[in-house]
CSV table of C-alpha atoms and ligand atoms in Angstrom, one decimal:
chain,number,residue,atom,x,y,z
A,1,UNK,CA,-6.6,-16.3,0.5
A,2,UNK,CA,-9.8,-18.9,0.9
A,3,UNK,CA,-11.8,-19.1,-2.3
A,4,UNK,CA,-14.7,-17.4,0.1
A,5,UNK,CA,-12.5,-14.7,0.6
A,6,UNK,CA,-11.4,-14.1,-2.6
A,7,UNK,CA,-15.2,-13.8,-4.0
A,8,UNK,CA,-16.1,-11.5,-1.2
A,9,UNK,CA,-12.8,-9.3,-2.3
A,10,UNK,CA,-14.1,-9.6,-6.2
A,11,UNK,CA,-17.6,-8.2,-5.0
A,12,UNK,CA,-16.6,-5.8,-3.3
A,13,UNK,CA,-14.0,-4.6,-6.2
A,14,UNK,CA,-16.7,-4.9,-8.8
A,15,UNK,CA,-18.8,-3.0,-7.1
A,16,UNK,CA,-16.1,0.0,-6.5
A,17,UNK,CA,-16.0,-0.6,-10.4
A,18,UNK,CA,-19.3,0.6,-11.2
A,19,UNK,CA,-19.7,3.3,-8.4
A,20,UNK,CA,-16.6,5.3,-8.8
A,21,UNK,CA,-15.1,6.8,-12.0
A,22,UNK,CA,-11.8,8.0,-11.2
A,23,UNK,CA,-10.0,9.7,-14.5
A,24,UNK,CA,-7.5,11.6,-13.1
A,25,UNK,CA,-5.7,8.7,-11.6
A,26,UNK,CA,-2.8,6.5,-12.8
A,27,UNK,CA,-3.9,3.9,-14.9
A,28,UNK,CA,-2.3,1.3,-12.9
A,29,UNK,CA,-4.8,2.1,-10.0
A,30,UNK,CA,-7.7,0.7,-12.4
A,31,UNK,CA,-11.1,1.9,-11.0
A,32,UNK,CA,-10.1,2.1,-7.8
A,33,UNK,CA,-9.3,5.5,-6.1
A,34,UNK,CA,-5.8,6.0,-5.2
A,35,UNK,CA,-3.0,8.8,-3.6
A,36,UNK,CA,-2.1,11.4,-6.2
A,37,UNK,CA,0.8,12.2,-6.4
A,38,UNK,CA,2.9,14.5,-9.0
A,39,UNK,CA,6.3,12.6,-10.5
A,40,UNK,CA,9.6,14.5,-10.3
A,41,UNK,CA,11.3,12.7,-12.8
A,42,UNK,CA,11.6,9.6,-14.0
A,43,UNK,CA,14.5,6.9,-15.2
A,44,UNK,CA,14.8,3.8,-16.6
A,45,UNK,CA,15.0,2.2,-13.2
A,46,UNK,CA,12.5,4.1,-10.9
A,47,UNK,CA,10.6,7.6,-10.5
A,48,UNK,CA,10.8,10.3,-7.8
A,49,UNK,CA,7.0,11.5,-6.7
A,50,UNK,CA,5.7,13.8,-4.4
A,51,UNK,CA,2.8,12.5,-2.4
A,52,UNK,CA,0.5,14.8,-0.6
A,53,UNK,CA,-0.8,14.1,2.9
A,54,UNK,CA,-2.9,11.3,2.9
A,55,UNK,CA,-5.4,9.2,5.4
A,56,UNK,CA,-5.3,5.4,6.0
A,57,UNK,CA,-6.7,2.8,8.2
A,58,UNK,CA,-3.6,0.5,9.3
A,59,UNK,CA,-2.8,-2.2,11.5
A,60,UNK,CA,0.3,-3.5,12.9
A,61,UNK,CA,1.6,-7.0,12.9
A,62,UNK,CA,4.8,-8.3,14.7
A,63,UNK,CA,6.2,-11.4,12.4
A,64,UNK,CA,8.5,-13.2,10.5
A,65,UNK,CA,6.3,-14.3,7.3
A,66,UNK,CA,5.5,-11.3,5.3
A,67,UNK,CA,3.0,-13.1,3.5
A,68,UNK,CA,1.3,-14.5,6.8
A,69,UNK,CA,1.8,-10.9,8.5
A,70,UNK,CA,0.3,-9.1,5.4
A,71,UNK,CA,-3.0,-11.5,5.2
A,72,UNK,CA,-3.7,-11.4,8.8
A,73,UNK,CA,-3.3,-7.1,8.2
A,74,UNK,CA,-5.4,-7.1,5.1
A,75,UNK,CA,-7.9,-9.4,7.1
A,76,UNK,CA,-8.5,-7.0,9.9
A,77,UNK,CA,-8.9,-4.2,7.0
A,78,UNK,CA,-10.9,-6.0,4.8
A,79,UNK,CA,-13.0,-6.3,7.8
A,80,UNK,CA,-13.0,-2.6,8.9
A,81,UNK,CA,-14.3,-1.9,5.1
A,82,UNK,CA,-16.8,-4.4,4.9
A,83,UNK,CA,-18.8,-2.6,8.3
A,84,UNK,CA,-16.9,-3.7,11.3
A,85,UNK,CA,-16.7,0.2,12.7
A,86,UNK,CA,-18.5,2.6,14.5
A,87,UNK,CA,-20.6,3.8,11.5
A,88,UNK,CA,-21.3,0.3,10.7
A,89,UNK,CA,-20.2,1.5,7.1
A,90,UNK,CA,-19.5,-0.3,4.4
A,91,UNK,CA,-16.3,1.7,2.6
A,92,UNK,CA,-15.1,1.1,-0.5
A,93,UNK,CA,-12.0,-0.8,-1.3
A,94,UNK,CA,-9.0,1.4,-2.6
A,95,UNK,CA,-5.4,1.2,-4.2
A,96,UNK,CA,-2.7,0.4,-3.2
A,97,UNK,CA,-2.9,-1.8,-0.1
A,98,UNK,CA,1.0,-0.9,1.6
A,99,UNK,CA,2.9,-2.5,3.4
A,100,UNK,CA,5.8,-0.8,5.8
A,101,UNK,CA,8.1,-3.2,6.8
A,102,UNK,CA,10.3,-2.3,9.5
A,103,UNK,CA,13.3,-5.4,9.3
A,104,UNK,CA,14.5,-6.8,12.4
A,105,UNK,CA,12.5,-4.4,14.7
A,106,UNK,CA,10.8,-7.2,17.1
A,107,UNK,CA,12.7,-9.7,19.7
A,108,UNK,CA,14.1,-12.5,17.6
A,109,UNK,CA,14.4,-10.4,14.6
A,110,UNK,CA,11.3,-10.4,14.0
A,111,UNK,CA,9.9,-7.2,11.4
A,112,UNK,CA,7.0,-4.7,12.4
A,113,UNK,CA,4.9,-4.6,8.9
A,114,UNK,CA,2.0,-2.5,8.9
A,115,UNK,CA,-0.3,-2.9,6.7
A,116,UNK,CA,-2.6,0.1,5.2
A,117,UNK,CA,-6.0,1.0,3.2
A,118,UNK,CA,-6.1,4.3,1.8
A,119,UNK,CA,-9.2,6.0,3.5
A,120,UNK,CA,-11.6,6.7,0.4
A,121,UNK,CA,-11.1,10.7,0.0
A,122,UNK,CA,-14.5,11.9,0.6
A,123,UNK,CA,-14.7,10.0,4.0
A,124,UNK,CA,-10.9,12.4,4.9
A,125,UNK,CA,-10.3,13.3,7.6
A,126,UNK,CA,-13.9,11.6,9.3
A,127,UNK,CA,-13.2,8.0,8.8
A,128,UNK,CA,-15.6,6.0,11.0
A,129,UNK,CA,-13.7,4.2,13.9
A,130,UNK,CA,-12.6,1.3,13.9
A,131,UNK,CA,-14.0,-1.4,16.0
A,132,UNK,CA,-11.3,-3.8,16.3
A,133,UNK,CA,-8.7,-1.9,19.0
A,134,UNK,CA,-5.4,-3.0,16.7
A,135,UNK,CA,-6.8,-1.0,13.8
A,136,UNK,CA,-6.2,2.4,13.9
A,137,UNK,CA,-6.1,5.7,11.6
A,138,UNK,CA,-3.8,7.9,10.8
A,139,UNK,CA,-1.8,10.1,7.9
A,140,UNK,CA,1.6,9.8,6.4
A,141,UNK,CA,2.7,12.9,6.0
A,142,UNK,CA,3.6,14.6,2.2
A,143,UNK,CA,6.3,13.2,1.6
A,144,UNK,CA,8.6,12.5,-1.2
A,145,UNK,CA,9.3,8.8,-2.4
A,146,UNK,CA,11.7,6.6,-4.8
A,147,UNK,CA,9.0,4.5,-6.4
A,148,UNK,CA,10.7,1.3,-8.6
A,149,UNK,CA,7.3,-0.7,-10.3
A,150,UNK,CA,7.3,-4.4,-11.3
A,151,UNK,CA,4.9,-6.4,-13.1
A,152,UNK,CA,3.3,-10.2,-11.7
A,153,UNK,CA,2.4,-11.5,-8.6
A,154,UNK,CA,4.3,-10.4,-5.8
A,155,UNK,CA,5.7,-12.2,-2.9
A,156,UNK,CA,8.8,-11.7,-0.7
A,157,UNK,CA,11.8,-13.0,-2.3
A,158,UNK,CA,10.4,-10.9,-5.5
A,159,UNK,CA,10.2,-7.3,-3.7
A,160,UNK,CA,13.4,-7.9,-1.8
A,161,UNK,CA,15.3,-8.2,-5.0
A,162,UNK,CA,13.6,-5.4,-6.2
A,163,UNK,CA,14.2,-3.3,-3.1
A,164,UNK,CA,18.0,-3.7,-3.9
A,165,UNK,CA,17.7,-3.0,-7.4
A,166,UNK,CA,16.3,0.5,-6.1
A,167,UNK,CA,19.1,1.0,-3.7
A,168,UNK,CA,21.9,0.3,-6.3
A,169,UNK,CA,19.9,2.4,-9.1
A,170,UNK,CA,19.7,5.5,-6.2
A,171,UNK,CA,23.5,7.7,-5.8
A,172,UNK,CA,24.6,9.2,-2.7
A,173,UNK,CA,22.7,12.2,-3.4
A,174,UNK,CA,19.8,10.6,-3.1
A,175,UNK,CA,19.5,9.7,0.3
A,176,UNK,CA,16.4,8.0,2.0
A,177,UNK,CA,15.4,6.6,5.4
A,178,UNK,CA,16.7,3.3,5.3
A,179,UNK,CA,15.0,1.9,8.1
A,180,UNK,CA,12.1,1.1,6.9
A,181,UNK,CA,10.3,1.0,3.1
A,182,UNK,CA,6.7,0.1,1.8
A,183,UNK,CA,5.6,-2.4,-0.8
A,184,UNK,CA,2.2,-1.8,-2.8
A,185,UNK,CA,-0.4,-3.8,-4.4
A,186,UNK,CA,-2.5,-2.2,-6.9
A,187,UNK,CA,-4.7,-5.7,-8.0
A,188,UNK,CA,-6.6,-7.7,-6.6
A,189,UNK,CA,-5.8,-11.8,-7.0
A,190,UNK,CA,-8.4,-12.1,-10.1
A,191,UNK,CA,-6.2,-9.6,-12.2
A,192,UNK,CA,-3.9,-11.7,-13.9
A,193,UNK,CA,-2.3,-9.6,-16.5
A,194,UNK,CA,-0.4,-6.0,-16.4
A,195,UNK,CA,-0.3,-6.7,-12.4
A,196,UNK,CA,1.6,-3.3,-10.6
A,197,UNK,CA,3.5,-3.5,-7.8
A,198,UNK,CA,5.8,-0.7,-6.1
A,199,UNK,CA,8.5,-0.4,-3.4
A,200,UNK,CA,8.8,2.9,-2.2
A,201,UNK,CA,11.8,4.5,-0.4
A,202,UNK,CA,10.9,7.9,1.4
A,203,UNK,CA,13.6,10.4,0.5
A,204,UNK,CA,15.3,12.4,3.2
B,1,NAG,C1,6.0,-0.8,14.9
B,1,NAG,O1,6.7,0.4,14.5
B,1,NAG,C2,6.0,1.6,14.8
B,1,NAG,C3,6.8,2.7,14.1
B,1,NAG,O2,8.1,2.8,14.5
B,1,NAG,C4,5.9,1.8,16.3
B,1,NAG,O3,5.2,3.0,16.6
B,1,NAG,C5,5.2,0.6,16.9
B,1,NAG,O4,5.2,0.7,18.3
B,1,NAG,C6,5.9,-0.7,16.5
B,1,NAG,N1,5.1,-1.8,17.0
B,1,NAG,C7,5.6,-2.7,17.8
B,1,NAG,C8,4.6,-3.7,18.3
B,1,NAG,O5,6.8,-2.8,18.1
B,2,NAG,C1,22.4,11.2,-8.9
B,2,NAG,O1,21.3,10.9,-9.7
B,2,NAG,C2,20.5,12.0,-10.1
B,2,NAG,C3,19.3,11.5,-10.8
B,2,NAG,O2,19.6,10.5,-11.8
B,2,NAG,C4,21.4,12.9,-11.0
B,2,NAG,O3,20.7,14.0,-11.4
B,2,NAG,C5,22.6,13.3,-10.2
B,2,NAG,O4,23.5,14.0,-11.1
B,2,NAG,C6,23.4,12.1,-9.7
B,2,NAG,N1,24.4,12.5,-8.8
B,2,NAG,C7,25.6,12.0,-8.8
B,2,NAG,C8,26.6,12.5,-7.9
B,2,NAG,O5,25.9,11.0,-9.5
């Protein structure tokens, strides 16, 4: 991310900072609002939650680099956020930014990610539009999730390992769609310590 960028992202954090007190929320989501969710159980290797319905702003990107895939998607969103829609609205920045990756979906192998904001909850379900035609809204439905968390920066090579940690910690009981899973961000680059990442698995 260019140094520009990253200032513009701070901003635009800070200022969700001062306008928004959130208390209810997991602590990892910092100021920022976030899903809610309600955790099943818990053990030492992941957590089962229940997520109601919830609204985001995505945008699809065909590729083989997750990192260049999920810039280019957090680009497009950034920019939805920062006014480009048909309110000309500037819209607070949430938690997590997700990522569903669907492996080897595209010719040459290539994955579908799709990359999401959560829609702030008092602009549900009237979201302005957005402007640029790949961006779209829509829900994931409630759902129910296999959540493992991981500290630090994330990149590919990290969440993959910790993808399979997640499938060998789950039994055959605990079956969930395996074509596809998310990763999530809570922080923005500036956060350097107690940094929260996810994978999620939706449970069938
Ligand atoms: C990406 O996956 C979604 C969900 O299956 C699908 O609706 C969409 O058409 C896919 N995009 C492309 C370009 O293949
Ligand atoms: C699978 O894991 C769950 C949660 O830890 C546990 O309650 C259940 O007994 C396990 N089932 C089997 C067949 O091991």
């Amino acid at each position: 991310m260019g140094v520009l960028k990253e200032i513009v992202l701070l901003a635009v954090l800070a200022g969700a900072c001062v306008a928004r007190h959130v208390a209810k929320e997991p602590e990892f989501c910092r100021h920022l609002e976030c899903p809610k969710y309600t955790m099943d159980y818990q053990t030492k290797d992941y957590e089962k939650r229940s997520y109601p319905l919830s609204m985001w702003v995505s945008t699809t990107i065909i590729g083989v680099h997750y990192d260049k895939a999920s810039q280019e998607g957090f680009d497009k969103l950034f920019s939805y956020i920062s006014g480009h829609n048909s309110e000309n609205k500037k819209i607070a920045m949430t938690a997590p930014v997700i990522d569903r990756v669907i492996p080897g979906q595209g010719p040459d192998c290539a994955d579908n990610f799709t990359v999401s904001f959560m829609v702030p909850f008092e602009l549900q379900p009237n979201a302005p539009q957005p402007m640029d035609k790949t961006v779209f809204l829509s829900t994931i439905p409630a759902h129910q999730a296999y959540v493992r968390s991981y500290p630090g920066f994330s990149n590919e090579a990290k969440f993959l390992s910790e993808a399979e940690a997640l499938a060998n910690a789950l039994n055959a009981t605990q079956s969930y769609d395996s074509s596809f899973y998310y990763t999530a961000g809570y922080d923005s680059p500036f956060t350097i310590l107690e940094r929260h990442n996810e994978i999620w698995f939706f449970a069938v």
